[in-house]
XYZ file of C-alpha atoms in Angstrom:
658
model
C -51.889 -82.486 -38.971
C -51.502 -79.807 -41.187
C -52.957 -76.365 -40.393
C -55.147 -74.721 -42.776
C -55.318 -70.967 -42.910
C -57.869 -68.702 -44.744
C -56.427 -66.616 -47.429
C -58.875 -63.664 -46.684
C -57.572 -63.502 -43.157
C -53.899 -63.775 -43.897
C -54.414 -60.914 -46.559
C -56.365 -58.729 -44.221
C -53.702 -59.083 -41.434
C -51.021 -58.124 -44.152
C -52.745 -55.049 -45.293
C -52.922 -53.886 -41.720
C -49.184 -54.365 -41.300
C -48.465 -52.285 -44.497
C -50.875 -49.403 -43.240
C -49.406 -49.359 -39.646
C -45.899 -49.320 -41.247
C -47.130 -46.627 -43.640
C -48.352 -44.627 -40.805
C -45.344 -45.026 -38.835
C -43.179 -43.812 -41.563
C -45.140 -40.877 -42.476
C -44.974 -39.754 -38.662
C -41.401 -40.070 -38.682
C -40.935 -38.119 -41.700
C -43.700 -35.466 -40.415
C -41.295 -35.303 -37.190
C -38.255 -34.951 -39.341
C -39.940 -32.147 -41.363
C -41.167 -30.331 -38.426
C -37.513 -30.660 -36.807
C -36.041 -29.053 -40.208
C -38.700 -26.215 -40.199
C -37.905 -25.608 -36.571
C -34.200 -25.677 -37.215
C -34.149 -23.834 -40.507
C -37.148 -21.355 -40.100
C -37.718 -20.850 -36.398
C -34.382 -20.998 -35.337
C -32.786 -19.685 -38.350
C -31.122 -16.221 -36.881
C -30.168 -18.385 -33.620
C -28.043 -21.037 -35.757
C -26.823 -18.466 -38.030
C -25.323 -16.581 -35.446
C -23.660 -19.627 -34.017
C -22.376 -20.733 -37.509
C -20.879 -17.179 -37.623
C -19.314 -17.455 -34.264
C -17.495 -20.618 -35.358
C -16.160 -18.793 -38.043
C -15.446 -15.612 -36.414
C -13.542 -15.584 -33.273
C -13.683 -12.450 -31.009
C -10.435 -11.496 -29.698
C -9.829 -9.092 -26.833
C -7.167 -6.469 -27.244
C -5.648 -5.454 -23.967
C -4.966 -1.519 -23.356
C -1.731 0.161 -22.635
C -1.466 0.690 -18.687
C -1.091 4.339 -17.930
C 1.929 5.729 -16.712
C 2.995 7.376 -13.479
C 5.543 10.273 -13.229
C 6.426 12.475 -10.329
C 5.829 16.248 -9.975
C 8.580 16.988 -12.337
C 7.766 14.571 -14.867
C 10.306 11.889 -14.039
C 8.886 8.383 -14.880
C 8.024 6.023 -11.913
C 6.182 3.297 -13.900
C 6.039 2.494 -17.496
C 5.244 -0.042 -20.279
C 7.589 -1.436 -22.740
C 7.105 -4.082 -25.665
C 8.569 -7.594 -25.281
C 8.215 -11.099 -26.887
C 7.345 -13.903 -24.379
C 7.653 -17.675 -24.626
C 3.997 -19.025 -23.477
C 2.482 -22.386 -22.959
C -1.140 -23.611 -23.193
C -1.440 -26.481 -20.758
C -4.676 -27.861 -22.397
C -3.032 -28.092 -25.804
C -0.207 -29.880 -24.569
C 0.354 -33.648 -23.818
C 3.558 -33.620 -21.424
C 4.267 -29.969 -20.389
C 7.889 -31.181 -18.691
C 8.757 -32.875 -21.698
C 7.986 -29.736 -23.727
C 10.043 -27.517 -21.457
C 12.938 -30.056 -21.925
C 12.599 -29.784 -25.999
C 12.197 -25.725 -25.512
C 15.286 -25.677 -23.373
C 17.471 -26.857 -26.254
C 16.446 -23.973 -28.552
C 16.396 -20.923 -25.995
C 17.767 -20.726 -22.430
C 15.073 -21.645 -19.612
C 16.905 -21.124 -16.388
C 15.779 -23.304 -13.131
C 14.310 -20.101 -11.753
C 12.091 -19.976 -14.872
C 10.835 -23.398 -14.561
C 9.979 -22.705 -10.833
C 7.997 -19.373 -11.745
C 6.248 -21.258 -14.350
C 5.059 -24.004 -12.024
C 4.029 -21.433 -9.562
C 1.868 -19.818 -12.120
C 0.769 -23.003 -13.746
C -0.914 -23.760 -10.190
C -2.590 -20.330 -10.353
C -3.820 -20.596 -13.700
C -6.947 -21.937 -15.601
C -5.859 -24.906 -17.949
C -7.227 -23.072 -20.976
C -4.652 -19.881 -20.352
C -1.576 -19.494 -21.673
C 1.325 -19.580 -19.170
C 4.702 -17.688 -19.752
C 7.851 -19.435 -19.534
C 10.384 -16.848 -20.593
C 9.986 -13.045 -21.345
C 12.225 -10.339 -22.625
C 13.119 -12.886 -25.884
C 15.648 -11.597 -27.942
C 14.787 -11.585 -31.775
C 17.132 -14.376 -32.571
C 15.564 -16.560 -29.914
C 12.348 -15.406 -31.311
C 13.423 -16.561 -34.742
C 14.730 -19.982 -33.430
C 11.275 -20.661 -32.020
C 8.938 -19.501 -34.884
C 11.122 -21.984 -37.307
C 10.157 -24.964 -35.311
C 6.824 -23.688 -34.097
C 5.435 -26.874 -35.988
C 6.735 -29.147 -33.602
C 5.345 -27.819 -30.318
C 1.350 -27.305 -30.394
C 0.366 -25.565 -27.813
C 3.615 -23.242 -27.515
C 3.107 -19.565 -28.729
C 5.459 -16.549 -28.912
C 3.357 -13.559 -27.841
C 3.846 -9.794 -28.081
C 3.298 -8.457 -24.727
C 3.354 -4.922 -22.774
C 5.437 -5.562 -19.472
C 5.713 -3.327 -16.705
C 8.995 -1.265 -15.903
C 9.840 0.514 -12.798
C 12.898 2.500 -13.964
C 13.655 3.737 -10.544
C 13.800 0.520 -9.018
C 13.477 0.471 -5.091
C 13.027 4.147 -4.769
C 9.650 5.168 -3.904
C 8.270 1.480 -4.430
C 5.963 1.692 -1.201
C 4.428 4.470 -2.928
C 4.213 3.372 -6.734
C 3.547 -0.463 -5.649
C 3.542 -2.870 -8.410
C 1.233 -5.146 -10.436
C 0.892 -8.849 -10.632
C -0.702 -11.571 -12.448
C -4.331 -12.068 -11.910
C -5.237 -14.778 -9.111
C -8.660 -15.928 -8.200
C -9.476 -13.422 -5.310
C -8.847 -10.944 -8.004
C -11.494 -12.662 -10.478
C -13.969 -12.533 -7.623
C -13.518 -8.943 -7.203
C -13.474 -8.065 -10.542
C -16.794 -9.950 -11.109
C -18.353 -8.496 -8.004
C -17.672 -4.999 -9.483
C -19.007 -5.934 -12.749
C -15.718 -5.553 -14.670
C -15.256 -8.999 -16.140
C -15.470 -7.971 -19.577
C -13.049 -4.923 -19.457
C -10.362 -7.640 -18.039
C -10.886 -10.133 -21.059
C -7.308 -10.739 -22.128
C -5.915 -9.073 -18.854
C -3.389 -11.054 -17.349
C -2.177 -8.368 -14.609
C -3.597 -6.193 -12.063
C -2.401 -3.445 -9.528
C -1.121 -5.209 -6.212
C 0.059 -2.420 -4.251
C 0.271 1.261 -3.866
C -0.801 3.534 -6.508
C -0.847 0.681 -8.976
C -3.727 -0.792 -6.844
C -5.234 2.225 -5.616
C -5.833 3.777 -8.929
C -6.354 0.662 -10.971
C -9.528 1.989 -12.418
C -7.655 4.911 -13.913
C -4.696 3.091 -14.956
C -6.250 0.003 -16.586
C -8.046 1.471 -19.521
C -10.980 -0.149 -21.777
C -10.226 -3.433 -23.455
C -10.768 -3.381 -27.378
C -12.316 -6.342 -29.541
C -11.025 -7.645 -32.711
C -13.150 -9.814 -34.826
C -11.172 -12.240 -37.037
C -12.204 -15.050 -39.259
C -10.831 -18.613 -38.320
C -10.584 -21.680 -40.317
C -11.507 -25.235 -39.054
C -8.259 -25.659 -37.150
C -8.982 -22.336 -35.374
C -6.213 -19.908 -36.842
C -6.943 -16.649 -38.110
C -7.433 -16.285 -41.592
C -8.095 -12.493 -41.835
C -9.401 -9.586 -39.728
C -12.991 -8.455 -40.265
C -13.314 -5.638 -37.931
C -11.499 -3.937 -35.059
C -12.598 -1.701 -31.917
C -9.351 -0.322 -30.494
C -8.605 -0.335 -26.869
C -8.695 2.688 -25.139
C -5.448 3.026 -23.087
C -5.552 3.984 -19.294
C -4.946 7.298 -17.827
C -1.408 8.784 -16.819
C -1.045 9.845 -13.330
C 1.374 12.837 -12.253
C 2.262 12.996 -8.554
C 2.780 15.380 -6.057
C 5.910 13.372 -5.090
C 9.303 14.646 -5.651
C 11.363 11.346 -6.797
C 14.615 12.961 -5.899
C 13.746 14.256 -2.664
C 12.194 10.625 -1.844
C 15.731 9.252 -2.861
C 17.659 11.967 -0.730
C 15.535 10.652 2.169
C 15.692 6.980 1.758
C 19.488 7.107 1.254
C 19.482 9.222 4.605
C 18.084 6.064 6.403
C 20.846 3.953 5.207
C 20.201 0.376 6.255
C 17.942 1.539 9.120
C 14.487 0.489 9.443
C 11.701 3.346 9.838
C 9.660 5.813 7.805
C 9.561 9.502 6.999
C 6.460 11.372 5.696
C 6.803 14.905 4.238
C 3.825 17.094 3.460
C 3.206 20.381 1.870
C 1.165 21.933 4.592
C -0.899 24.546 2.278
C -2.268 21.677 0.112
C -1.889 17.996 1.542
C 0.363 17.057 -1.222
C 2.839 14.525 -0.333
C 6.393 15.232 -1.049
C 7.988 12.273 0.141
C 6.480 8.856 1.791
C 9.550 6.452 2.930
C 9.477 3.028 4.574
C 12.561 1.339 4.783
C 13.918 -1.194 3.884
C 12.385 -1.027 0.614
C 11.970 -3.587 -2.379
C 12.400 -3.929 -6.258
C 8.646 -3.781 -7.769
C 10.391 -5.044 -11.217
C 10.673 -8.672 -9.290
C 6.832 -8.948 -9.290
C 6.008 -8.273 -12.737
C 6.853 -11.875 -14.473
C 5.618 -13.310 -11.078
C 8.218 -13.375 -8.424
C 10.192 -16.202 -7.953
C 9.964 -18.523 -4.978
C 13.485 -17.677 -3.230
C 12.891 -13.755 -3.988
C 9.402 -14.038 -2.523
C 10.904 -16.131 0.659
C 13.615 -13.433 0.983
C 10.878 -10.503 1.387
C 8.346 -12.385 2.855
C 10.501 -14.035 5.841
C 12.924 -11.058 6.046
C 12.929 -9.834 9.935
C 13.148 -6.267 8.471
C 9.445 -6.800 6.744
C 10.317 -4.898 3.774
C 7.050 -5.081 2.145
C 5.543 -3.465 5.197
C 4.561 0.104 4.462
C 5.856 1.556 8.082
C 4.805 5.006 6.784
C 0.832 4.452 6.710
C 0.408 0.971 8.434
C 2.521 0.843 11.479
C 1.373 2.544 14.560
C 4.000 3.597 17.251
C 3.696 5.835 20.479
C 4.949 9.157 19.355
C 6.871 10.068 22.300
C 7.704 13.657 23.074
C 6.580 14.697 19.649
C 3.373 14.747 21.010
C 4.085 17.373 23.776
C 3.643 20.365 21.344
C 0.152 19.102 20.972
C -0.295 18.758 24.609
C 0.894 22.312 25.214
C -1.465 23.700 22.728
C -4.408 21.781 24.360
C -3.243 23.450 27.730
C -3.492 26.764 26.247
C -6.968 26.149 24.314
C -8.522 24.720 27.234
C -7.143 27.767 29.574
C -5.321 24.949 31.982
C -2.152 26.819 31.027
C -0.930 30.333 29.940
C 2.262 30.663 27.847
C 3.911 32.679 31.011
C 2.514 30.295 33.619
C 5.373 28.338 35.265
C 5.792 25.115 37.345
C 8.689 24.006 39.869
C 10.177 20.930 38.429
C 11.845 18.959 41.133
C 12.441 15.990 38.978
C 9.251 14.090 39.722
C 5.449 14.208 39.799
C 3.522 12.379 42.253
C 0.253 10.665 41.830
C -1.202 8.975 44.663
C 1.616 6.326 45.878
C 3.646 6.375 42.559
C 6.030 8.807 41.729
C 6.727 9.677 37.729
C 10.308 10.446 37.519
C 11.792 13.048 35.000
C 14.687 12.076 33.116
C 16.750 14.786 34.587
C 17.646 14.223 38.010
C 16.800 17.097 40.216
C 14.745 18.505 37.715
C 14.547 21.729 35.361
C 13.781 24.288 37.836
C 11.227 26.513 36.960
C 9.691 25.713 33.534
C 6.976 27.460 31.495
C 5.403 26.562 28.143
C 8.435 27.542 26.130
C 11.041 25.961 28.044
C 8.720 22.610 28.473
C 9.137 22.241 24.520
C 12.761 23.332 24.166
C 14.110 21.062 26.854
C 11.311 18.353 26.418
C 10.446 18.201 30.319
C 8.268 15.281 31.142
C 7.181 16.714 34.904
C 5.436 19.673 33.238
C 3.298 17.420 30.950
C 2.828 14.859 33.852
C 1.006 17.746 35.445
C -0.732 19.035 32.420
C -2.203 15.627 31.559
C -3.351 15.400 34.966
C -5.079 18.339 35.118
C -6.856 18.059 31.466
C -7.891 14.657 32.078
C -8.218 11.853 29.720
C -11.675 13.016 28.121
C -10.409 16.608 27.225
C -7.087 15.308 25.735
C -8.845 12.923 23.422
C -11.195 15.456 22.419
C -8.565 17.886 21.477
C -6.343 15.437 19.821
C -9.103 13.892 17.459
C -9.586 16.754 15.042
C -6.018 16.743 14.372
C -6.456 13.171 12.882
C -4.871 11.182 15.583
C -6.558 7.686 16.117
C -8.344 7.853 12.500
C -7.474 7.225 8.978
C -6.089 10.212 6.752
C -7.865 9.195 3.828
C -4.563 9.085 1.892
C -4.877 7.707 -1.746
C -2.978 4.602 -0.979
C -4.448 1.403 0.268
C -3.799 -0.036 3.711
C -3.973 2.725 5.846
C -4.232 1.967 9.541
C -6.195 3.799 11.918
C -3.569 4.082 15.032
C -5.127 4.763 18.702
C -6.150 7.664 20.393
C -6.826 6.283 23.744
C -9.977 7.158 25.744
C -11.926 5.343 28.411
C -14.504 4.653 25.569
C -11.609 3.104 23.585
C -10.435 0.876 26.398
C -14.212 -0.349 26.930
C -14.126 -1.162 23.383
C -10.674 -2.639 23.312
C -10.638 -4.979 26.222
C -13.151 -7.656 27.164
C -12.767 -8.313 30.748
C -14.423 -5.762 33.038
C -11.303 -5.332 35.263
C -9.375 -4.244 31.883
C -11.889 -1.902 30.923
C -11.549 0.706 33.786
C -9.404 3.897 33.027
C -6.907 4.623 35.434
C -5.408 8.310 36.484
C -1.823 6.843 35.837
C -2.783 6.022 32.278
C -3.525 9.791 31.444
C -0.079 10.680 32.902
C 1.696 8.192 30.517
C -0.743 9.560 27.628
C 0.627 13.167 28.496
C 4.067 12.260 27.307
C 3.150 10.482 24.133
C 3.382 7.020 25.908
C 1.071 4.660 27.326
C -1.853 3.533 24.828
C -0.779 6.239 22.195
C 0.056 4.716 18.808
C -0.024 6.696 15.560
C 1.315 6.331 11.998
C 4.275 8.527 10.604
C 1.377 9.737 8.085
C -0.885 11.055 10.997
C 1.881 12.881 12.911
C 3.050 14.412 9.699
C -0.385 15.472 8.726
C -1.303 16.999 12.369
C 1.993 18.903 12.240
C 1.082 20.321 8.783
C -2.358 21.346 10.160
C -0.471 22.937 13.280
C 1.711 25.006 11.118
C -1.136 26.125 8.866
C -3.267 27.797 11.388
C -5.704 24.666 12.089
C -6.452 24.169 8.603
C -6.364 19.998 7.908
C -6.262 18.673 4.326
C -6.526 15.062 3.262
C -3.046 14.087 2.391
C -2.921 12.892 -1.324
C -0.181 11.684 -3.710
C -1.787 12.203 -7.237
C -1.631 15.895 -8.477
C -3.059 15.505 -12.063
C -5.058 12.636 -13.954
C -4.042 12.876 -17.463
C -6.208 11.443 -20.402
C -3.624 9.686 -22.476
C -5.642 10.245 -25.586
C -6.506 13.838 -25.434
C -3.961 14.998 -22.730
C -6.545 16.721 -20.756
C -5.418 17.152 -17.250
C -7.741 16.679 -14.549
C -6.355 18.273 -11.132
C -7.101 16.449 -8.173
C -8.049 19.239 -5.855
C -6.683 19.766 -2.330
C -9.418 18.684 0.038
C -9.623 20.350 3.266
C -11.194 18.036 6.173
C -11.891 20.830 8.460
C -10.462 24.052 10.217
C -9.666 23.601 13.556
C -10.428 26.587 15.658
C -7.190 27.894 17.221
C -6.029 31.220 18.809
C -3.455 32.666 16.748
C -1.382 33.453 20.053
C -1.619 29.850 21.253
C -0.416 28.590 17.968
C 2.542 31.142 17.961
C 3.584 30.378 21.361
C 3.922 26.548 20.575
C 5.522 27.133 17.168
C 8.243 29.441 18.775
C 9.078 27.072 21.174
C 9.662 24.432 18.415
C 11.692 26.919 16.297
C 13.921 27.112 19.614
C 14.334 23.534 19.745
C 16.396 23.816 16.667
C 18.324 26.653 18.116
C 19.209 25.898 21.425
C 17.059 22.829 22.518
C 17.311 19.114 21.860
C 17.282 19.790 18.151
C 20.249 22.143 18.294
C 22.987 19.575 17.053
C 21.260 18.342 13.999
C 20.338 21.965 12.893
C 23.595 23.600 13.943
C 24.549 26.167 10.861
C 21.503 25.586 8.826
C 20.819 28.594 6.482
C 17.059 28.594 7.197
C 15.128 28.757 10.133
C 12.918 25.648 10.932
C 10.825 24.166 13.726
C 11.262 20.925 15.335
C 10.713 18.625 18.194
C 12.524 15.226 18.984
C 10.872 12.067 20.573
C 11.885 9.052 22.092
C 9.518 6.516 22.072
C 9.854 3.063 24.431
C 9.279 -0.289 22.977
C 8.758 -1.992 26.098
C 8.851 -0.814 29.908
C 11.828 -1.588 31.781
C 9.612 -0.915 35.100
C 11.586 1.570 36.994
C 15.221 0.382 35.770
C 17.548 2.647 34.097
C 17.585 2.627 30.359
C 21.105 2.100 28.843
C 21.169 1.510 25.302
C 24.090 -0.419 24.919
C 22.873 -3.169 27.338
C 19.383 -3.698 25.659
C 18.918 -6.060 22.716
C 18.766 -3.652 19.136
C 14.918 -4.501 18.653
C 13.850 -3.651 22.179
C 15.503 -0.058 22.093
C 13.655 3.016 21.808
C 12.198 4.414 18.481
C 13.787 7.463 17.522
C 11.327 10.602 16.362
C 11.932 13.899 14.992
C 9.034 15.930 13.563
C 9.838 19.485 11.866
C 8.800 22.234 9.664
C 10.436 24.897 7.418
C 11.065 27.747 6.758
C 9.598 28.770 9.984
C 8.098 32.184 8.786
C 6.053 30.593 5.804
C 6.245 26.713 6.051
C 6.570 24.893 2.863
C 7.307 21.493 4.317
C 6.244 19.517 7.360
C 7.426 16.039 8.078
C 7.648 13.214 10.447
C 10.755 10.743 11.030
C 10.960 7.596 12.414
C 13.829 5.440 13.076
C 12.986 2.025 14.793
C 15.131 1.180 17.697
C 17.372 4.523 16.831
C 17.397 5.564 20.492
C 16.900 9.290 21.457
C 15.232 11.345 18.673
C 18.324 13.868 18.217
C 20.479 10.922 17.965
C 19.133 9.058 14.687
C 15.843 10.561 13.420
C 16.614 14.345 13.580
C 19.839 14.250 11.220
C 17.694 12.723 8.550
C 15.405 15.366 8.645
C 18.301 17.750 8.271
C 19.342 16.183 5.260
C 15.826 15.997 3.837
C 15.409 19.819 4.611
C 18.531 20.795 2.999
C 17.880 19.341 -0.166
C 14.228 20.450 -0.739
C 15.086 24.257 0.615
C 18.605 24.411 -0.752
C 19.034 21.588 -3.006
C 22.207 20.333 -1.161
C 22.854 16.763 -1.584
C 24.625 14.543 1.075
C 26.816 12.229 -0.529
C 26.394 9.683 2.676
C 23.549 8.329 4.821
C 22.807 10.659 7.719
C 25.127 9.779 10.556
C 24.031 8.996 13.928
C 24.763 11.607 16.598
C 26.452 9.570 18.996
C 26.878 12.426 21.323
C 23.099 13.413 21.625
C 22.355 13.007 25.312
C 19.770 13.840 27.898
C 21.497 16.988 28.972
C 18.805 19.289 27.991
C 16.181 16.653 29.012
C 15.926 14.588 25.863
C 12.769 12.112 26.597
C 14.689 9.256 27.985
C 11.391 8.186 29.659
C 12.835 4.335 30.203
C 15.127 5.997 32.481
C 12.524 7.535 34.704
C 12.461 6.225 38.110
C 8.820 5.298 38.035
C 8.021 5.178 34.208
C 4.953 4.855 32.625
C 2.560 2.798 34.227
C 1.540 0.687 30.981
C 3.970 -0.410 28.127
C 3.949 1.344 24.733
C 2.381 -0.366 21.913
C 4.768 -1.998 19.177
C 4.496 -1.389 15.790
C 1.817 -3.015 14.139
C 2.591 -6.127 11.985
C 1.197 -7.089 8.779
C -2.026 -8.845 9.190
C -2.838 -7.639 12.953
C -6.627 -7.489 13.956
C -8.283 -3.946 13.204
C -8.350 -3.392 17.060
C -4.629 -3.220 17.224
C -4.116 -0.653 14.756
């Protein structure tokens, strides 16, 4: 049956559909027109900027890093231009295959590949990673000729850091290394991210790290027009970078070299300070390392050799490791006795060779004792019994209160990173140091050990040298510093780093003179006489022997003790005695008596500084040095200290151990 439709109804429906479709088209066109208006009128400036950004690239221009020179202008750290072969991983399909092909054009050693792999792990995918540096002109030309074959491979002109003195002074100068994620976080926290765009290296140790803000400079910007492939077509504008400032040091690199050579292959530290200013003349930690190894990224073998060495060459012993000072502590104890009225310069005690405290007998090193001993003789012959008794009379609180102003047990504030605090023992310190109540109690016998520089005493060579500098400078204590001038690399203006007095310790001149006279006699007729025999200048000094562990009453025989358990050798000295220009502290780890190892090193350093006399060989150990004048072989004491001495603080130790 056929369905009949009304033509009028069909026409009405058709017209309705046409109207709806027309309205839909009009709405769509309206929306499109509105979008065009929004994009081309309302957002015109924004998209114009985006378009310009696609056409114009902002390239950071890395500034030249400031140079470092010693007090005489000798260059310790500088920059030099070189070409490096670099790969951007995100633009390379197969990195290993690319390296294999590049190796057919230029020499790529296995160590280069290992370093590249290590840097690749630490870098971001879009950053270029160096494969080889210091390319020759011929190698640059060869790579450039085949550049079309290697997308993502470039030859870049870079400024590399160079340390022309090599290992000499490396713990002071430090080194730079590639920026890692931790560095990025620190830079961002400091709000300096923009100034480090394009920078790949940052100071990692020493002055390079401490003065990073001075040495880095200000990054410049270059506007270049790029084509659709992202290659630069022409430069539009350029804001040049501002080079970093230069540093001129108080350090004398030749004195530093003499001091390092004097140690030979022995482990230890030396700090020499100008008493009147606090300027550091030499700061030695042996063994040393070559900072040039870190510039391009240290190889795995080199890092393993440095990091796993039992001698810890990366450890700055001068400012980080804390040792018991041994008898070098006695001049300060003698001064404490005078200043507190517990002793007079002429007051003498009878030394029978021991000191009794309760049921314990503290033995002197000299059997039978030294007879009648006054303050002068106690310093010259290093009489333990004199200081056992003095420490008992002073008490630990008086000792700690007197020593603290000299800087014992606190950071000096030197302009180097990583300084330790050391330990100035006191009942309060012990309560904070130990957890169990039975460990927190202070015993009288511990005071006796502190009096001869043993027990819980632990100070850095820097602290001891700075305390001595204050003593010979009539109580004026300065913050030790290594940088003397900061030099604007553009204008040449020199900004002086003024000596910073920390405090003036109130001392009676007569008391200071009594102590210093004793130290002068140490080098004339006392325990330091052999090392300074025939010197053309008058000096003061004090030997010290610090035990590494307690033998619990057994006699110390050096040849029967393992080398790394032998006593540490200390010597502190100043010269000329009439008007001191240099004060120093020398430590030789496991070097035996203070006169045996440390004193000969001090003699070589002072001979050069005062007389410009160079020694051709490392300072020889004085194997004939003995205890005939009371050299402080405290391990041989019949009772010995009641507590073991603290060992050198290893890297990574908790703060409470420093």
